[in-house]
């Protein structure tokens, strides 16, 4: 249903943001609490943009905007063929030639009067993915779409490189300082 509306009627806006310890997805003026679970490998641990394992994954959107309960919402997950990772925008996703070929999961538009949208997908491959969520407007033909990039089977250890660099720098500093102190003591011992 949402796919049949012309692209010109689609309004960009939103994405996944971390507010405190809560992941929020913004779809223009709509918002929802976003959580991903991998119960087989991580139990009840909640994830946002990085899923540590492949396998069964449960995505849950708990609507924070009441009118989301009244409109059709759809979710598509595609492989990230843009190479832009977390910087991808809707325009780059819309430029993908055959989005169907890149789709690994598609939930057609559905109305969830209980204000909770839940889907399950079994990820077979590690890699970068993009979620595309669209929601209709409660009183006109507008469709709002947001994209949220995420990674599967990847644990981000990006903070380790700067930490290792800092530790190496400190070690170099103390070794150099220590060798200078030793040299100064040695020089004092040979002075007349």
CSV table of N, CA and C in Angstrom, one decimal, residues 76-79 81 90 92-105 130 132 147:
chain,number,residue,atom,x,y,z
A,76,UNK,N,11.4,-2.3,6.0
A,76,UNK,CA,12.2,-3.1,5.0
A,76,UNK,C,13.6,-3.0,5.5
A,77,UNK,N,14.3,-4.2,5.4
A,77,UNK,CA,15.7,-4.2,5.8
A,77,UNK,C,16.5,-4.6,4.5
A,78,UNK,N,17.5,-3.8,4.2
A,78,UNK,CA,18.3,-4.1,3.0
A,78,UNK,C,19.8,-4.2,3.4
A,79,UNK,N,20.5,-4.8,2.5
A,79,UNK,CA,22.0,-4.8,2.7
A,79,UNK,C,22.5,-3.4,2.3
A,81,UNK,N,24.4,-1.3,0.5
A,81,UNK,CA,25.2,-1.3,-0.7
A,81,UNK,C,25.7,0.1,-1.0
A,90,UNK,N,18.2,9.1,3.4
A,90,UNK,CA,17.1,8.5,2.6
A,90,UNK,C,17.4,8.7,1.1
A,92,UNK,N,20.1,8.6,-0.6
A,92,UNK,CA,21.0,7.6,-1.1
A,92,UNK,C,20.3,6.2,-1.2
A,93,UNK,N,19.4,5.9,-0.3
A,93,UNK,CA,18.7,4.7,-0.3
A,93,UNK,C,17.7,4.7,-1.5
A,94,UNK,N,17.1,5.8,-1.7
A,94,UNK,CA,16.1,6.0,-2.9
A,94,UNK,C,16.9,5.8,-4.2
A,95,UNK,N,18.2,6.1,-4.3
A,95,UNK,CA,18.9,6.0,-5.5
A,95,UNK,C,19.4,4.5,-5.8
A,96,UNK,N,19.1,3.6,-4.9
A,96,UNK,CA,19.5,2.2,-5.2
A,96,UNK,C,18.6,1.7,-6.3
A,97,UNK,N,19.2,1.2,-7.3
A,97,UNK,CA,18.5,0.7,-8.5
A,97,UNK,C,17.4,-0.3,-8.2
A,98,UNK,N,17.8,-1.5,-7.8
A,98,UNK,CA,16.8,-2.5,-7.5
A,98,UNK,C,16.8,-2.9,-6.0
A,99,UNK,N,16.0,-2.1,-5.3
A,99,UNK,CA,16.0,-2.3,-3.8
A,99,UNK,C,15.4,-3.7,-3.5
A,100,UNK,N,14.6,-4.2,-4.3
A,100,UNK,CA,14.1,-5.6,-4.0
A,100,UNK,C,15.2,-6.6,-3.9
A,101,UNK,N,16.2,-6.5,-4.8
A,101,UNK,CA,17.3,-7.4,-4.9
A,101,UNK,C,18.1,-7.3,-3.6
A,102,UNK,N,18.2,-6.1,-3.0
A,102,UNK,CA,19.0,-5.9,-1.7
A,102,UNK,C,18.2,-6.2,-0.5
A,103,UNK,N,16.9,-6.4,-0.6
A,103,UNK,CA,16.0,-6.6,0.5
A,103,UNK,C,16.2,-8.0,1.2
A,104,UNK,N,16.4,-8.0,2.5
A,104,UNK,CA,16.6,-9.3,3.2
A,104,UNK,C,15.3,-9.5,4.1
A,105,UNK,N,14.5,-8.5,4.3
A,105,UNK,CA,13.3,-8.6,5.1
A,105,UNK,C,12.3,-7.5,4.7
A,130,UNK,N,20.6,-1.6,6.3
A,130,UNK,CA,19.8,-0.4,6.5
A,130,UNK,C,18.4,-0.8,6.7
A,132,UNK,N,14.6,0.6,6.8
A,132,UNK,CA,13.8,1.6,6.2
A,132,UNK,C,12.4,1.5,6.7
A,147,UNK,N,15.4,6.2,7.7
A,147,UNK,CA,16.4,5.1,7.5
A,147,UNK,C,17.2,5.0,8.8
